[in-house]
Tab-separated table of C-alpha atoms in Angstrom:
chain	number	residue	atom	x	y	z
A	1	UNK	CA	9.873	-27.672	5.824
A	2	UNK	CA	11.290	-29.941	3.830
A	3	UNK	CA	14.833	-31.134	3.903
A	4	UNK	CA	16.703	-28.368	3.272
A	5	UNK	CA	14.580	-27.195	6.097
A	6	UNK	CA	16.283	-25.710	9.753
A	7	UNK	CA	16.027	-23.637	12.880
A	8	UNK	CA	18.705	-21.443	14.535
A	9	UNK	CA	17.131	-19.854	17.689
A	10	UNK	CA	18.932	-17.969	20.126
A	11	UNK	CA	18.117	-16.621	23.601
A	12	UNK	CA	14.917	-18.446	24.135
A	13	UNK	CA	11.294	-20.480	25.901
A	14	UNK	CA	9.783	-23.195	24.405
A	15	UNK	CA	7.215	-24.327	26.880
A	16	UNK	CA	3.707	-25.640	27.817
A	17	UNK	CA	3.168	-27.249	24.765
A	18	UNK	CA	1.955	-31.449	23.703
A	19	UNK	CA	2.729	-33.198	21.603
A	20	UNK	CA	2.758	-38.069	20.153
A	21	UNK	CA	6.674	-36.420	19.985
A	22	UNK	CA	8.872	-33.563	19.915
A	23	UNK	CA	6.746	-31.484	22.246
A	24	UNK	CA	8.982	-28.990	22.753
A	25	UNK	CA	10.546	-29.165	18.761
A	26	UNK	CA	10.645	-32.057	16.438
A	27	UNK	CA	13.937	-32.221	14.490
A	28	UNK	CA	13.378	-35.418	11.547
A	29	UNK	CA	14.929	-35.372	8.040
A	30	UNK	CA	16.785	-32.525	7.362
A	31	UNK	CA	20.409	-32.076	5.650
A	32	UNK	CA	21.274	-28.853	7.697
A	33	UNK	CA	22.216	-28.748	11.594
A	34	UNK	CA	19.446	-26.681	13.569
A	35	UNK	CA	20.576	-24.869	16.847
A	36	UNK	CA	19.664	-23.923	19.911
A	37	UNK	CA	21.509	-21.523	22.105
A	38	UNK	CA	21.061	-20.953	25.840
A	39	UNK	CA	17.028	-21.727	24.793
A	40	UNK	CA	15.200	-23.629	27.798
A	41	UNK	CA	12.713	-26.131	26.757
A	42	UNK	CA	10.385	-26.581	30.261
A	43	UNK	CA	7.223	-28.244	30.583
A	44	UNK	CA	6.777	-29.649	27.402
A	45	UNK	CA	5.288	-33.836	27.406
A	46	UNK	CA	5.113	-36.043	24.789
A	47	UNK	CA	2.877	-39.101	24.806
A	48	UNK	CA	6.490	-41.400	23.323
A	49	UNK	CA	9.433	-39.261	23.239
A	50	UNK	CA	11.551	-36.885	23.894
A	51	UNK	CA	9.251	-34.505	26.358
A	52	UNK	CA	11.307	-31.519	25.015
A	53	UNK	CA	13.363	-32.313	21.686
A	54	UNK	CA	13.158	-35.540	19.691
A	55	UNK	CA	16.062	-35.333	16.855
A	56	UNK	CA	15.970	-37.568	14.793
A	57	UNK	CA	18.076	-35.109	12.063
A	58	UNK	CA	21.400	-32.751	12.962
A	59	UNK	CA	21.247	-30.621	15.245
A	60	UNK	CA	23.159	-28.430	17.854
A	61	UNK	CA	22.111	-27.543	21.618
A	62	UNK	CA	24.570	-25.794	23.302
A	63	UNK	CA	23.743	-24.389	26.713
A	64	UNK	CA	20.263	-24.978	26.748
A	65	UNK	CA	18.219	-25.692	29.767
A	66	UNK	CA	15.551	-29.890	29.854
A	67	UNK	CA	13.588	-27.951	32.618
A	68	UNK	CA	9.880	-30.342	33.995
A	69	UNK	CA	9.701	-32.088	30.128
A	70	UNK	CA	7.795	-35.275	30.507
A	71	UNK	CA	6.981	-38.651	28.067
A	72	UNK	CA	5.582	-41.941	29.497
A	73	UNK	CA	8.033	-43.231	26.461
A	74	UNK	CA	11.771	-42.388	25.929
A	75	UNK	CA	13.344	-39.296	26.405
A	76	UNK	CA	11.637	-37.102	28.963
A	77	UNK	CA	13.614	-34.377	28.561
A	78	UNK	CA	15.301	-35.312	25.390
A	79	UNK	CA	15.535	-38.637	22.650
A	80	UNK	CA	17.743	-39.084	20.334
């Protein structure tokens, strides 16, 4: 991925992932907004923030649910 990369996801599940940051999804340095609509983020674990998602660029979460995501750092569900 690069500066023009983006995600457009409709009705899905992102679950049971582990990462240093942004275990479910990590949006970083994109010129185009990623869009998540009715997506379930569940059971994702990040060591340093953003268990469900970490957003450092343009992004939209519409009608999404964040369930049982965690991080001992900031943003167990979502870090913006």
